[in-house]
PDB file of C-alpha atoms in Angstrom:
ATOM      1  CA  MET A   1      12.212  -7.883 -19.573  1.00 46.00           C
ATOM      2  CA  THR A   2      10.600  -5.350 -17.206  1.00 48.00           C
ATOM      3  CA  VAL A   3      10.249  -5.224 -13.450  1.00 52.00           C
ATOM      4  CA  SER A   4       6.858  -4.740 -11.859  1.00 70.00           C
ATOM      5  CA  PRO A   5       6.031  -1.374 -10.272  1.00 79.00           C
ATOM      6  CA  VAL A   6       7.537  -0.351  -6.946  1.00 84.00           C
ATOM      7  CA  PHE A   7       5.519   1.656  -4.421  1.00 90.00           C
ATOM      8  CA  LEU A   8       6.615   3.769  -1.473  1.00 91.00           C
ATOM      9  CA  VAL A   9       3.740   4.149   0.996  1.00 93.00           C
ATOM     10  CA  TYR A  10       4.501   7.165   3.201  1.00 92.00           C
ATOM     11  CA  ASP A  11       2.798   9.411   5.776  1.00 91.00           C
ATOM     12  CA  SER A  12       5.094  12.451   5.887  1.00 89.00           C
ATOM     13  CA  ASP A  13       5.898  14.943   3.128  1.00 90.00           C
ATOM     14  CA  ALA A  14       9.231  15.694   4.817  1.00 89.00           C
ATOM     15  CA  SER A  15      10.222  12.020   4.661  1.00 88.00           C
ATOM     16  CA  LEU A  16       9.226  11.834   1.010  1.00 88.00           C
ATOM     17  CA  GLN A  17      11.292  14.899   0.100  1.00 89.00           C
ATOM     18  CA  ARG A  18      14.287  13.467   1.950  1.00 87.00           C
ATOM     19  CA  MET A  19      13.993  10.192   0.059  1.00 87.00           C
ATOM     20  CA  MET A  20      13.653  11.971  -3.296  1.00 88.00           C
ATOM     21  CA  ILE A  21      16.940  13.787  -2.665  1.00 88.00           C
ATOM     22  CA  GLU A  22      18.762  10.721  -1.350  1.00 85.00           C
ATOM     23  CA  ALA A  23      17.540   8.429  -4.151  1.00 83.00           C
ATOM     24  CA  ALA A  24      18.486  10.744  -7.009  1.00 84.00           C
ATOM     25  CA  PRO A  25      22.208   9.810  -7.075  1.00 83.00           C
ATOM     26  CA  TRP A  26      21.124   6.182  -7.523  1.00 78.00           C
ATOM     27  CA  ARG A  27      19.063   7.189 -10.592  1.00 79.00           C
ATOM     28  CA  ILE A  28      15.854   6.372  -8.780  1.00 80.00           C
ATOM     29  CA  SER A  29      12.974   8.732  -9.527  1.00 83.00           C
ATOM     30  CA  ILE A  30      10.299   8.965  -6.837  1.00 86.00           C
ATOM     31  CA  ARG A  31       7.090  10.485  -8.191  1.00 85.00           C
ATOM     32  CA  ASP A  32       4.128  11.596  -6.136  1.00 80.00           C
ATOM     33  CA  ASP A  33       1.571  11.964  -8.942  1.00 64.00           C
ATOM     34  CA  TRP A  34       0.665   8.295  -9.039  1.00 59.00           C
ATOM     35  CA  ALA A  35      -2.954   7.169  -9.477  1.00 55.00           C
ATOM     36  CA  MET A  36      -4.507   3.696  -9.088  1.00 51.00           C
ATOM     37  CA  ASN A  37      -5.719   3.667 -12.700  1.00 47.00           C
ATOM     38  CA  ASN A  38      -2.249   4.378 -14.092  1.00 51.00           C
ATOM     39  CA  VAL A  39      -1.419   0.714 -14.622  1.00 44.00           C
ATOM     40  CA  SER A  40      -0.567   0.981 -18.350  1.00 35.00           C
ATOM     41  CA  THR A  41       2.369   3.300 -17.738  1.00 39.00           C
ATOM     42  CA  LEU A  42       3.550   1.425 -14.663  1.00 45.00           C
ATOM     43  CA  ASP A  43       4.112  -1.882 -16.331  1.00 42.00           C
ATOM     44  CA  SER A  44       4.795  -1.247 -19.999  1.00 40.00           C
ATOM     45  CA  SER A  45       8.382  -0.052 -20.387  1.00 43.00           C
ATOM     46  CA  GLU A  46      11.815  -0.395 -18.872  1.00 44.00           C
ATOM     47  CA  GLU A  47      11.540   3.150 -17.536  1.00 45.00           C
ATOM     48  CA  THR A  48       9.424   1.742 -14.703  1.00 46.00           C
ATOM     49  CA  ASN A  49      12.527  -0.068 -13.424  1.00 48.00           C
ATOM     50  CA  ARG A  50      13.795   3.237 -12.026  1.00 68.00           C
ATOM     51  CA  ILE A  51      10.496   4.771 -10.915  1.00 78.00           C
ATOM     52  CA  VAL A  52       9.102   4.574  -7.394  1.00 84.00           C
ATOM     53  CA  ASN A  53       5.427   5.465  -7.114  1.00 88.00           C
ATOM     54  CA  ALA A  54       4.812   7.403  -3.891  1.00 89.00           C
ATOM     55  CA  VAL A  55       1.448   6.767  -2.227  1.00 91.00           C
ATOM     56  CA  ARG A  56       0.501   9.043   0.672  1.00 91.00           C
ATOM     57  CA  CYS A  57      -1.535   7.255   3.336  1.00 88.00           C
ATOM     58  CA  ARG A  58      -2.499   8.007   6.922  1.00 86.00           C
ATOM     59  CA  SER A  59      -1.499   5.387   9.473  1.00 82.00           C
ATOM     60  CA  GLU A  60      -5.077   4.338  10.287  1.00 84.00           C
ATOM     61  CA  HIS A  61      -5.697   3.463   6.628  1.00 85.00           C
ATOM     62  CA  ARG A  62      -2.331   1.876   5.905  1.00 88.00           C
ATOM     63  CA  SER A  63      -3.292  -1.813   6.116  1.00 88.00           C
ATOM     64  CA  LEU A  64      -6.288  -1.284   3.828  1.00 88.00           C
ATOM     65  CA  GLN A  65      -4.138   0.617   1.315  1.00 87.00           C
ATOM     66  CA  LEU A  66      -1.541  -2.157   1.334  1.00 90.00           C
ATOM     67  CA  ASN A  67      -4.210  -4.797   0.716  1.00 86.00           C
ATOM     68  CA  GLU A  68      -5.596  -2.799  -2.216  1.00 86.00           C
ATOM     69  CA  LEU A  69      -2.156  -2.307  -3.775  1.00 87.00           C
ATOM     70  CA  ARG A  70      -1.246  -5.964  -3.361  1.00 83.00           C
ATOM     71  CA  SER A  71      -4.543  -7.096  -4.894  1.00 80.00           C
ATOM     72  CA  GLU A  72      -4.253  -4.724  -7.860  1.00 80.00           C
ATOM     73  CA  TYR A  73      -0.522  -5.275  -8.477  1.00 80.00           C
ATOM     74  CA  PRO A  74       0.435  -8.730  -7.148  1.00 79.00           C
ATOM     75  CA  THR A  75       3.993  -8.595  -8.510  1.00 78.00           C
ATOM     76  CA  ALA A  76       4.725  -5.112  -7.173  1.00 83.00           C
ATOM     77  CA  GLY A  77       7.368  -4.208  -4.642  1.00 88.00           C
ATOM     78  CA  ILE A  78       5.895  -2.262  -1.718  1.00 92.00           C
ATOM     79  CA  VAL A  79       7.913  -0.366   0.887  1.00 94.00           C
ATOM     80  CA  VAL A  80       6.349   1.441   3.850  1.00 94.00           C
ATOM     81  CA  LEU A  81       8.082   4.556   5.220  1.00 93.00           C
ATOM     82  CA  THR A  82       6.541   6.109   8.337  1.00 92.00           C
ATOM     83  CA  GLU A  83       7.482   8.892  10.718  1.00 89.00           C
ATOM     84  CA  GLU A  84       6.116   6.847  13.612  1.00 86.00           C
ATOM     85  CA  THR A  85       8.245   4.350  15.493  1.00 86.00           C
ATOM     86  CA  VAL A  86       7.113   0.918  14.345  1.00 81.00           C
ATOM     87  CA  PHE A  87       7.456  -1.980  16.768  1.00 84.00           C
ATOM     88  CA  GLY A  88       7.541  -5.697  15.993  1.00 83.00           C
ATOM     89  CA  PRO A  89       3.813  -6.580  16.079  1.00 84.00           C
ATOM     90  CA  GLU A  90       2.800  -3.578  13.963  1.00 85.00           C
ATOM     91  CA  ARG A  91       5.625  -4.204  11.504  1.00 86.00           C
ATOM     92  CA  ALA A  92       4.505  -7.841  11.155  1.00 89.00           C
ATOM     93  CA  SER A  93       0.919  -6.699  10.605  1.00 87.00           C
ATOM     94  CA  LEU A  94       2.000  -4.421   7.748  1.00 90.00           C
ATOM     95  CA  LEU A  95       4.030  -7.202   6.158  1.00 89.00           C
ATOM     96  CA  PHE A  96       1.049  -9.554   6.347  1.00 87.00           C
ATOM     97  CA  ALA A  97      -1.131  -6.828   4.802  1.00 87.00           C
ATOM     98  CA  GLY A  98       1.072  -6.766   1.697  1.00 89.00           C
ATOM     99  CA  ALA A  99       4.252  -4.773   2.336  1.00 92.00           C
ATOM    100  CA  ASP A 100       7.651  -6.195   1.430  1.00 92.00           C
ATOM    101  CA  ALA A 101       9.548  -3.926   3.824  1.00 93.00           C
ATOM    102  CA  CYS A 102       8.713  -1.404   6.538  1.00 92.00           C
ATOM    103  CA  PHE A 103      10.925   1.440   7.822  1.00 93.00           C
ATOM    104  CA  ASP A 104      10.397   4.209  10.371  1.00 90.00           C
ATOM    105  CA  SER A 105      12.034   7.628  10.784  1.00 83.00           C
ATOM    106  CA  SER A 106      15.252   6.134  12.187  1.00 85.00           C
ATOM    107  CA  VAL A 107      16.125   4.408   8.922  1.00 87.00           C
ATOM    108  CA  LEU A 108      19.133   5.380   6.812  1.00 86.00           C
ATOM    109  CA  ALA A 109      18.113   6.407   3.302  1.00 82.00           C
ATOM    110  CA  LEU A 110      20.650   3.911   1.962  1.00 83.00           C
ATOM    111  CA  GLU A 111      18.677   1.072   3.569  1.00 88.00           C
ATOM    112  CA  VAL A 112      15.546   2.115   1.702  1.00 87.00           C
ATOM    113  CA  VAL A 113      17.464   2.355  -1.583  1.00 82.00           C
ATOM    114  CA  ALA A 114      18.963  -1.103  -0.992  1.00 84.00           C
ATOM    115  CA  SER A 115      15.482  -2.473  -0.322  1.00 88.00           C
ATOM    116  CA  LEU A 116      14.185  -1.048  -3.596  1.00 78.00           C
ATOM    117  CA  GLN A 117      17.100  -2.605  -5.475  1.00 74.00           C
ATOM    118  CA  ALA A 118      16.333  -5.960  -3.848  1.00 80.00           C
ATOM    119  CA  LEU A 119      12.714  -5.769  -5.003  1.00 81.00           C
ATOM    120  CA  TRP A 120      13.809  -5.184  -8.603  1.00 72.00           C
ATOM    121  CA  ARG A 121      16.213  -8.136  -8.397  1.00 71.00           C
ATOM    122  CA  ARG A 122      13.362 -10.267  -7.092  1.00 73.00           C
ATOM    123  CA  GLY A 123      11.209  -9.278 -10.051  1.00 63.00           C
ATOM    124  CA  TYR A 124      13.874 -10.344 -12.538  1.00 61.00           C
ATOM    125  CA  ALA A 125      14.575 -13.569 -10.646  1.00 63.00           C
ATOM    126  CA  PHE A 126      10.895 -14.483 -10.505  1.00 59.00           C
ATOM    127  CA  THR A 127      10.454 -13.915 -14.226  1.00 56.00           C
ATOM    128  CA  ARG A 128      13.357 -16.216 -15.040  1.00 56.00           C
ATOM    129  CA  ALA A 129      12.317 -18.852 -12.513  1.00 53.00           C
ATOM    130  CA  SER A 130       8.696 -18.930 -13.686  1.00 52.00           C
ATOM    131  CA  GLN A 131       9.839 -19.612 -17.254  1.00 51.00           C
ATOM    132  CA  ASP A 132      11.785 -22.662 -16.087  1.00 51.00           C
ATOM    133  CA  GLU A 133       9.355 -23.936 -13.422  1.00 48.00           C
ATOM    134  CA  PRO A 134       8.740 -27.683 -13.877  1.00 47.00           C
ATOM    135  CA  MET A 135       5.091 -28.516 -14.415  1.00 44.00           C
ATOM    136  CA  LEU A 136       3.264 -31.570 -13.061  1.00 42.00           C
ATOM    137  CA  GLU A 137       1.146 -33.502 -15.527  1.00 43.00           C
ATOM    138  CA  VAL A 138      -1.955 -34.803 -13.733  1.00 39.00           C
ATOM    139  CA  ASP A 139      -4.533 -37.332 -14.847  1.00 38.00           C
ATOM    140  CA  ASN A 140      -7.888 -35.991 -13.677  1.00 37.00           C
ATOM    141  CA  GLN A 141      -8.974 -39.544 -12.813  1.00 34.00           C
ATOM    142  CA  ILE A 142      -6.158 -39.980 -10.276  1.00 30.00           C
ATOM    143  CA  SER A 143      -6.246 -38.562  -6.763  1.00 34.00           C
ATOM    144  CA  VAL A 144      -3.149 -36.513  -6.025  1.00 38.00           C
ATOM    145  CA  CYS A 145      -3.922 -35.562  -2.412  1.00 44.00           C
ATOM    146  CA  ASP A 146      -1.433 -36.707   0.200  1.00 45.00           C
ATOM    147  CA  SER A 147      -2.542 -39.773   2.117  1.00 39.00           C
ATOM    148  CA  ASP A 148      -0.757 -38.930   5.387  1.00 45.00           C
ATOM    149  CA  ASP A 149      -2.440 -37.499   8.496  1.00 44.00           C
ATOM    150  CA  LYS A 150      -1.149 -33.963   8.074  1.00 62.00           C
ATOM    151  CA  ARG A 151      -4.038 -31.578   7.595  1.00 83.00           C
ATOM    152  CA  TRP A 152      -4.413 -28.043   6.287  1.00 89.00           C
ATOM    153  CA  GLY A 153      -7.432 -25.943   7.108  1.00 89.00           C
ATOM    154  CA  LEU A 154      -9.027 -22.485   7.047  1.00 90.00           C
ATOM    155  CA  LYS A 155     -10.700 -20.679   9.953  1.00 87.00           C
ATOM    156  CA  ASP A 156     -12.243 -17.291  10.716  1.00 84.00           C
ATOM    157  CA  ASP A 157     -14.211 -17.430   7.473  1.00 84.00           C
ATOM    158  CA  GLY A 158     -11.058 -18.279   5.525  1.00 87.00           C
ATOM    159  CA  TRP A 159      -8.884 -15.421   6.776  1.00 89.00           C
ATOM    160  CA  LEU A 160      -6.514 -17.719   8.692  1.00 89.00           C
ATOM    161  CA  LEU A 161      -4.670 -20.686   7.197  1.00 91.00           C
ATOM    162  CA  LEU A 162      -4.033 -23.554   9.625  1.00 90.00           C
ATOM    163  CA  THR A 163      -0.881 -25.523   8.836  1.00 90.00           C
ATOM    164  CA  PRO A 164      -0.187 -29.170   9.740  1.00 88.00           C
ATOM    165  CA  SER A 165       2.260 -27.996  12.416  1.00 87.00           C
ATOM    166  CA  GLY A 166      -0.425 -25.877  14.105  1.00 86.00           C
ATOM    167  CA  ARG A 167       0.574 -22.433  12.828  1.00 86.00           C
ATOM    168  CA  GLU A 168      -2.061 -19.852  11.956  1.00 88.00           C
ATOM    169  CA  ILE A 169      -1.149 -17.680   8.944  1.00 88.00           C
ATOM    170  CA  GLY A 170      -3.073 -14.494   8.136  1.00 88.00           C
ATOM    171  CA  LEU A 171      -4.231 -14.209   4.526  1.00 88.00           C
ATOM    172  CA  THR A 172      -4.841 -11.325   2.157  1.00 87.00           C
ATOM    173  CA  PRO A 173      -8.164 -11.267   0.239  1.00 86.00           C
ATOM    174  CA  THR A 174      -6.536 -12.762  -2.850  1.00 86.00           C
ATOM    175  CA  GLU A 175      -4.705 -15.482  -0.888  1.00 89.00           C
ATOM    176  CA  ARG A 176      -7.953 -16.345   0.900  1.00 89.00           C
ATOM    177  CA  HIS A 177      -9.791 -16.716  -2.418  1.00 89.00           C
ATOM    178  CA  LEU A 178      -7.067 -18.890  -3.969  1.00 91.00           C
ATOM    179  CA  LEU A 179      -6.883 -21.292  -1.046  1.00 91.00           C
ATOM    180  CA  GLN A 180     -10.652 -21.541  -0.610  1.00 90.00           C
ATOM    181  CA  VAL A 181     -11.096 -22.535  -4.253  1.00 91.00           C
ATOM    182  CA  LEU A 182      -8.105 -24.897  -4.443  1.00 91.00           C
ATOM    183  CA  MET A 183      -8.827 -26.677  -1.142  1.00 90.00           C
ATOM    184  CA  ALA A 184     -12.529 -27.008  -1.930  1.00 89.00           C
ATOM    185  CA  ASN A 185     -11.700 -28.704  -5.252  1.00 86.00           C
ATOM    186  CA  CYS A 186      -8.905 -31.006  -4.029  1.00 83.00           C
ATOM    187  CA  PRO A 187      -7.914 -33.398  -5.575  1.00 78.00           C
ATOM    188  CA  HIS A 188      -9.171 -31.896  -8.821  1.00 84.00           C
ATOM    189  CA  PRO A 189      -7.178 -29.254 -10.736  1.00 87.00           C
ATOM    190  CA  VAL A 190      -8.639 -25.752 -11.065  1.00 88.00           C
ATOM    191  CA  GLU A 191      -8.296 -23.598 -14.192  1.00 87.00           C
ATOM    192  CA  ARG A 192      -6.350 -20.363 -13.852  1.00 84.00           C
ATOM    193  CA  LYS A 193      -9.344 -18.275 -14.876  1.00 83.00           C
ATOM    194  CA  GLU A 194     -11.320 -19.700 -11.960  1.00 84.00           C
ATOM    195  CA  LEU A 195      -8.646 -18.504  -9.538  1.00 85.00           C
ATOM    196  CA  VAL A 196      -8.757 -14.813 -10.482  1.00 80.00           C
ATOM    197  CA  ILE A 197     -10.757 -13.004  -7.806  1.00 72.00           C
ATOM    198  CA  LYS A 198     -11.739  -9.995  -9.978  1.00 64.00           C
ATOM    199  CA  PRO A 199     -10.919 -10.557 -13.668  1.00 55.00           C
ATOM    200  CA  ARG A 200      -9.822  -7.406 -15.514  1.00 54.00           C
ATOM    201  CA  PRO A 201      -9.559  -6.812 -19.282  1.00 50.00           C
ATOM    202  CA  GLY A 202      -6.313  -8.280 -20.578  1.00 49.00           C
ATOM    203  CA  GLU A 203      -5.688 -10.267 -17.387  1.00 52.00           C
ATOM    204  CA  THR A 204      -3.527 -13.330 -18.036  1.00 53.00           C
ATOM    205  CA  GLY A 205      -2.573 -16.470 -16.172  1.00 59.00           C
ATOM    206  CA  ARG A 206       0.557 -14.679 -15.012  1.00 76.00           C
ATOM    207  CA  TYR A 207      -1.531 -12.933 -12.351  1.00 78.00           C
ATOM    208  CA  VAL A 208      -2.408 -16.265 -10.764  1.00 85.00           C
ATOM    209  CA  ASP A 209       1.136 -17.618 -11.177  1.00 86.00           C
ATOM    210  CA  VAL A 210       2.529 -14.634  -9.284  1.00 86.00           C
ATOM    211  CA  GLN A 211      -0.046 -14.939  -6.505  1.00 86.00           C
ATOM    212  CA  ILE A 212       0.693 -18.650  -6.055  1.00 90.00           C
ATOM    213  CA  SER A 213       4.421 -17.950  -5.959  1.00 90.00           C
ATOM    214  CA  ARG A 214       3.952 -15.224  -3.332  1.00 89.00           C
ATOM    215  CA  ILE A 215       1.876 -17.335  -0.982  1.00 90.00           C
ATOM    216  CA  LYS A 216       4.322 -20.237  -1.319  1.00 91.00           C
ATOM    217  CA  GLN A 217       7.188 -17.908  -0.372  1.00 90.00           C
ATOM    218  CA  LYS A 218       5.143 -16.580   2.534  1.00 89.00           C
ATOM    219  CA  LEU A 219       4.655 -20.100   3.891  1.00 89.00           C
ATOM    220  CA  GLU A 220       8.273 -21.105   3.258  1.00 89.00           C
ATOM    221  CA  ALA A 221       9.362 -18.160   5.420  1.00 85.00           C
ATOM    222  CA  THR A 222       7.580 -19.859   8.331  1.00 84.00           C
ATOM    223  CA  GLY A 223       9.116 -23.250   7.599  1.00 86.00           C
ATOM    224  CA  GLU A 224       6.020 -24.687   5.895  1.00 87.00           C
ATOM    225  CA  ARG A 225       5.729 -26.033   2.343  1.00 89.00           C
ATOM    226  CA  LEU A 226       2.388 -25.288   0.721  1.00 91.00           C
ATOM    227  CA  PRO A 227       1.216 -28.338  -1.310  1.00 90.00           C
ATOM    228  CA  ILE A 228       0.090 -26.628  -4.512  1.00 92.00           C
ATOM    229  CA  ARG A 229       1.258 -27.980  -7.885  1.00 89.00           C
ATOM    230  CA  SER A 230       1.180 -26.547 -11.404  1.00 86.00           C
ATOM    231  CA  ILE A 231      -0.770 -28.257 -14.169  1.00 83.00           C
ATOM    232  CA  ARG A 232       0.746 -27.525 -17.559  1.00 78.00           C
ATOM    233  CA  GLY A 233      -1.550 -25.480 -19.759  1.00 78.00           C
ATOM    234  CA  TYR A 234      -4.406 -25.647 -17.263  1.00 84.00           C
ATOM    235  CA  GLY A 235      -4.005 -24.310 -13.730  1.00 87.00           C
ATOM    236  CA  TYR A 236      -3.213 -25.547 -10.227  1.00 89.00           C
ATOM    237  CA  VAL A 237      -4.139 -28.331  -7.842  1.00 89.00           C
ATOM    238  CA  PHE A 238      -3.974 -28.556  -4.051  1.00 90.00           C
ATOM    239  CA  VAL A 239      -2.276 -31.873  -3.220  1.00 85.00           C
ATOM    240  CA  GLY A 240      -2.361 -31.783   0.571  1.00 76.00           C
ATOM    241  CA  SER A 241      -4.962 -33.200   2.919  1.00 67.00           C
ATOM    242  CA  SER A 242      -7.382 -30.596   4.268  1.00 59.00           C
ATOM    243  CA  THR A 243     -10.057 -30.455   6.922  1.00 57.00           C
TER     244      THR A 243
END
């Protein structure tokens, strides 16, 4: 079993050098020669479990870079390390853009190392959980949408998800695509291949499974439960009422 790639998005060479030195005793290798097309070596052996791929990015391009990384590597762990002081709203924006954690120059190196370890644990836990996830068998002739008055919706051209409790949740490009397709087809199941935004050679249903799991976790963190169900051997279905 392997863990998906881990990225460190940084804006200061001094910070990167400090992290390389501090991470070494933990047998974590931070490399700064990463390239976007290097996917075969990132995800093919257990050596990737101890490699952090450093991605240099200026602050004004950070959100776009995070979105691109998250879209290309949906199961990846992504940590942002910046020399700038990051306040609450900006930190939240980076997390919504795709980061798993965000640290500024005041952080202890040990905190960053602990965050990386947590991301690897999450990768293992997700792999085990996805193998045991109960599937819902659905008869295509039966409506499975909830009949209550709670409604889900999309606004701002699909970039904001409206929850039944009135919350507005920002979406990444992939999350937007998934929800647009699933909600438009409710109560009918949608095949996994129809949910992949940009199919790539060798892409499997695992890509979609990971994306669905991520968006469910994102909603659960706000106290909401996203009504998407698995269909064994087929895909997913949105089972909530939508506007």
